[in-house]
PDB file of C-alpha atoms in Angstrom:
ATOM      1  CA  MET A 239       0.051  -0.250   0.293  1.00 36.00           C
ATOM      2  CA  GLN A 240       1.239   3.763  -0.828  1.00 40.00           C
ATOM      3  CA  ILE A 241       0.708   6.101   1.139  1.00 38.00           C
ATOM      4  CA  PRO A 242       0.086   9.553  -0.477  1.00 43.00           C
ATOM      5  CA  LEU A 243       1.816  12.784   1.052  1.00 47.00           C
ATOM      6  CA  ASP A 244       0.377  16.196   0.110  1.00 56.00           C
ATOM      7  CA  PHE A 245       2.590  18.858  -0.489  1.00 64.00           C
ATOM      8  CA  GLN A 246       0.600  21.261  -0.983  1.00 72.00           C
ATOM      9  CA  PRO A 247      -0.650  22.110   2.134  1.00 75.00           C
ATOM     10  CA  VAL A 248       3.270  22.736   2.790  1.00 75.00           C
ATOM     11  CA  LYS A 249       3.185  25.090  -0.279  1.00 77.00           C
ATOM     12  CA  ALA A 250       0.378  27.114   1.035  1.00 80.00           C
ATOM     13  CA  ALA A 251       1.983  27.827   4.887  1.00 84.00           C
ATOM     14  CA  LEU A 252       5.274  28.661   3.278  1.00 84.00           C
ATOM     15  CA  TYR A 253       3.564  31.718   1.035  1.00 87.00           C
ATOM     16  CA  TRP A 254       1.811  32.176   5.543  1.00 88.00           C
ATOM     17  CA  GLN A 255       5.280  32.237   5.841  1.00 91.00           C
ATOM     18  CA  VAL A 256       6.781  34.950   3.463  1.00 93.00           C
ATOM     19  CA  GLY A 257       3.747  37.462   4.019  1.00 94.00           C
ATOM     20  CA  LEU A 258       3.931  37.409   7.286  1.00 95.00           C
ATOM     21  CA  THR A 259       7.475  37.700   7.370  1.00 96.00           C
ATOM     22  CA  LEU A 260       7.557  41.084   4.700  1.00 97.00           C
ATOM     23  CA  MET A 261       4.769  42.694   6.892  1.00 97.00           C
ATOM     24  CA  ALA A 262       6.999  42.213   9.814  1.00 97.00           C
ATOM     25  CA  MET A 263       9.048  43.745   8.272  1.00 97.00           C
ATOM     26  CA  ILE A 264       7.478  46.820   7.545  1.00 97.00           C
ATOM     27  CA  VAL A 265       6.248  46.729  11.559  1.00 97.00           C
ATOM     28  CA  GLY A 266       9.520  45.980  12.807  1.00 97.00           C
ATOM     29  CA  GLY A 267      12.015  48.534  10.292  1.00 97.00           C
ATOM     30  CA  LEU A 268       9.032  51.418  11.152  1.00 97.00           C
ATOM     31  CA  TRP A 269       9.693  50.260  15.006  1.00 96.00           C
ATOM     32  CA  ALA A 270      13.321  50.139  14.884  1.00 95.00           C
ATOM     33  CA  GLY A 271      14.998  51.462  12.088  1.00 96.00           C
ATOM     34  CA  VAL A 272      16.496  49.164   9.642  1.00 97.00           C
ATOM     35  CA  HIS A 273      18.159  46.919  11.975  1.00 97.00           C
ATOM     36  CA  GLY A 274      14.690  45.855  12.375  1.00 97.00           C
ATOM     37  CA  ALA A 275      13.561  45.574   9.698  1.00 97.00           C
ATOM     38  CA  VAL A 276      16.910  42.859   9.207  1.00 97.00           C
ATOM     39  CA  SER A 277      15.686  40.685  12.225  1.00 97.00           C
ATOM     40  CA  ALA A 278      11.704  40.493  10.627  1.00 97.00           C
ATOM     41  CA  ALA A 279      13.797  39.573   7.682  1.00 97.00           C
ATOM     42  CA  ILE A 280      16.693  36.518   8.538  1.00 97.00           C
ATOM     43  CA  GLY A 281      13.410  35.834  11.529  1.00 97.00           C
ATOM     44  CA  GLY A 282      11.111  34.673   8.848  1.00 96.00           C
ATOM     45  CA  GLY A 283      13.903  33.424   7.050  1.00 96.00           C
ATOM     46  CA  ILE A 284      15.328  30.939  10.160  1.00 97.00           C
ATOM     47  CA  SER A 285      11.462  29.714  10.125  1.00 94.00           C
ATOM     48  CA  VAL A 286      10.882  29.316   6.708  1.00 93.00           C
ATOM     49  CA  LEU A 287      14.602  27.549   4.729  1.00 94.00           C
ATOM     50  CA  ALA A 288      13.842  25.430   7.994  1.00 94.00           C
ATOM     51  CA  ASN A 289      10.440  24.603   6.069  1.00 89.00           C
ATOM     52  CA  ALA A 290      11.924  24.141   3.286  1.00 88.00           C
ATOM     53  CA  GLY A 291      14.644  21.964   4.302  1.00 90.00           C
ATOM     54  CA  TYR A 292      12.157  19.826   5.907  1.00 88.00           C
ATOM     55  CA  THR A 293      10.020  19.904   2.466  1.00 85.00           C
ATOM     56  CA  TRP A 294      12.852  19.025   1.095  1.00 86.00           C
ATOM     57  CA  VAL A 295      13.326  16.222   2.627  1.00 87.00           C
ATOM     58  CA  MET A 296      10.411  14.669   2.673  1.00 83.00           C
ATOM     59  CA  ARG A 297       9.714  14.505  -1.003  1.00 82.00           C
ATOM     60  CA  ARG A 298      14.034  14.059  -2.170  1.00 82.00           C
ATOM     61  CA  GLY A 299      13.098   9.648  -1.934  1.00 73.00           C
ATOM     62  CA  SER A 300      10.597   7.988  -3.048  1.00 71.00           C
ATOM     63  CA  ARG A 301       7.479   6.859  -1.866  1.00 77.00           C
ATOM     64  CA  PRO A 302       6.927   5.418   1.520  1.00 78.00           C
ATOM     65  CA  GLN A 303       4.897   2.113   0.823  1.00 82.00           C
ATOM     66  CA  SER A 304       4.350   1.471   4.754  1.00 86.00           C
ATOM     67  CA  ALA A 305       3.702   3.902   7.786  1.00 88.00           C
ATOM     68  CA  LYS A 306       7.136   2.492   9.512  1.00 89.00           C
ATOM     69  CA  ALA A 307       9.051   4.053   6.152  1.00 85.00           C
ATOM     70  CA  ALA A 308       7.139   6.890   6.091  1.00 85.00           C
ATOM     71  CA  LEU A 309       6.935   7.346   9.708  1.00 89.00           C
ATOM     72  CA  ILE A 310      10.911   7.262   9.829  1.00 89.00           C
ATOM     73  CA  ALA A 311      10.887   9.500   6.524  1.00 86.00           C
ATOM     74  CA  LEU A 312       9.280  12.457   8.433  1.00 88.00           C
ATOM     75  CA  LEU A 313      11.886  11.949  11.515  1.00 92.00           C
ATOM     76  CA  ARG A 314      14.185  11.884   9.022  1.00 92.00           C
ATOM     77  CA  ALA A 315      13.140  15.746   7.791  1.00 90.00           C
ATOM     78  CA  GLU A 316      12.109  16.961  11.825  1.00 93.00           C
ATOM     79  CA  ALA A 317      16.047  15.849  11.805  1.00 95.00           C
ATOM     80  CA  VAL A 318      16.396  18.762   9.263  1.00 95.00           C
ATOM     81  CA  LYS A 319      14.373  21.668  10.452  1.00 94.00           C
ATOM     82  CA  LEU A 320      15.354  21.054  13.899  1.00 96.00           C
ATOM     83  CA  THR A 321      19.211  21.183  12.633  1.00 97.00           C
ATOM     84  CA  LEU A 322      19.059  23.821  10.002  1.00 97.00           C
ATOM     85  CA  VAL A 323      17.551  26.267  12.738  1.00 97.00           C
ATOM     86  CA  LEU A 324      19.781  26.088  15.762  1.00 97.00           C
ATOM     87  CA  ILE A 325      22.636  26.938  12.923  1.00 97.00           C
ATOM     88  CA  LEU A 326      20.445  29.286  11.803  1.00 97.00           C
ATOM     89  CA  LEU A 327      19.382  30.916  15.487  1.00 96.00           C
ATOM     90  CA  PHE A 328      23.434  30.575  16.714  1.00 97.00           C
ATOM     91  CA  LEU A 329      24.761  32.219  13.290  1.00 97.00           C
ATOM     92  CA  THR A 330      22.575  34.450  13.677  1.00 97.00           C
ATOM     93  CA  LEU A 331      23.250  35.891  17.219  1.00 96.00           C
ATOM     94  CA  THR A 332      26.320  35.178  17.123  1.00 96.00           C
ATOM     95  CA  PHE A 333      27.770  37.268  14.590  1.00 97.00           C
ATOM     96  CA  TYR A 334      24.671  39.610  13.491  1.00 96.00           C
ATOM     97  CA  LYS A 335      25.346  42.740  16.039  1.00 95.00           C
ATOM     98  CA  GLY A 336      21.839  44.990  15.459  1.00 95.00           C
ATOM     99  CA  ILE A 337      19.510  42.618  16.306  1.00 96.00           C
ATOM    100  CA  GLN A 338      16.158  43.469  17.978  1.00 96.00           C
ATOM    101  CA  ILE A 339      15.596  40.742  20.007  1.00 96.00           C
ATOM    102  CA  VAL A 340      12.225  41.374  20.447  1.00 96.00           C
ATOM    103  CA  VAL A 341      11.304  41.487  16.907  1.00 97.00           C
ATOM    104  CA  PHE A 342      13.278  39.258  15.460  1.00 97.00           C
ATOM    105  CA  PHE A 343      12.216  35.993  18.661  1.00 96.00           C
ATOM    106  CA  VAL A 344       8.710  37.970  17.509  1.00 96.00           C
ATOM    107  CA  THR A 345       8.506  37.253  13.434  1.00 96.00           C
ATOM    108  CA  PHE A 346      10.575  33.970  14.309  1.00 96.00           C
ATOM    109  CA  PHE A 347       7.170  32.553  16.512  1.00 95.00           C
ATOM    110  CA  ILE A 348       4.622  33.817  14.311  1.00 95.00           C
ATOM    111  CA  THR A 349       6.397  32.184  10.872  1.00 94.00           C
ATOM    112  CA  VAL A 350       7.206  28.691  12.793  1.00 92.00           C
ATOM    113  CA  LEU A 351       2.779  29.252  13.485  1.00 91.00           C
ATOM    114  CA  ALA A 352       1.678  29.955  10.394  1.00 89.00           C
ATOM    115  CA  PHE A 353       2.995  27.044   8.792  1.00 82.00           C
ATOM    116  CA  SER A 354       0.792  24.744  11.571  1.00 79.00           C
ATOM    117  CA  ALA A 355      -2.119  26.957  11.424  1.00 82.00           C
ATOM    118  CA  ALA A 356      -1.774  27.378   7.114  1.00 75.00           C
ATOM    119  CA  PHE A 357      -1.902  22.740   7.435  1.00 69.00           C
ATOM    120  CA  LEU A 358      -4.989  23.505   9.748  1.00 75.00           C
ATOM    121  CA  GLN A 359      -6.609  25.377   7.587  1.00 70.00           C
ATOM    122  CA  GLN A 360      -5.655  23.662   4.589  1.00 62.00           C
ATOM    123  CA  GLY A 361      -7.551  20.222   6.475  1.00 59.00           C
ATOM    124  CA  ALA A 362     -10.318  23.163   7.722  1.00 55.00           C
ATOM    125  CA  ASP A 363     -10.802  23.374   3.961  1.00 57.00           C
ATOM    126  CA  LYS A 364     -10.805  20.026   2.728  1.00 56.00           C
ATOM    127  CA  THR A 365     -13.345  19.029   5.325  1.00 54.00           C
ATOM    128  CA  GLU A 366     -15.663  22.077   3.875  1.00 57.00           C
ATOM    129  CA  GLN A 367     -15.455  20.172   0.652  1.00 59.00           C
ATOM    130  CA  ASN A 368     -16.180  17.097   1.384  1.00 59.00           C
ATOM    131  CA  GLU A 369     -19.066  17.318   3.788  1.00 59.00           C
TER     132      GLU A 369
END
């Protein structure tokens, strides 16, 4: 039995993240100047890049033929995502001295939550279509 993988929610989630990052850049720029806008871009960018890495890992292999294989692929993708987040957070906090920490982390957390929210929205849309 082949387990289907639907990447439409991932695509929607990445669009949501990019849109929220752009809005945060505007707000961060108005609130804290250039460093605020850059901090928002980096905060959102980390989340977008991590989720893009997750998607790449999930899509690069063949479709899992069992639940065990699907779980292993999912865990591998989550490990890549977490590793990317930790490395990018470390690099940003170490080397970007002008960071506006509040703008950075607020944007990061909002975009992380947006990834989950996009999946919930896509699930709700499919449920309504099936009724």
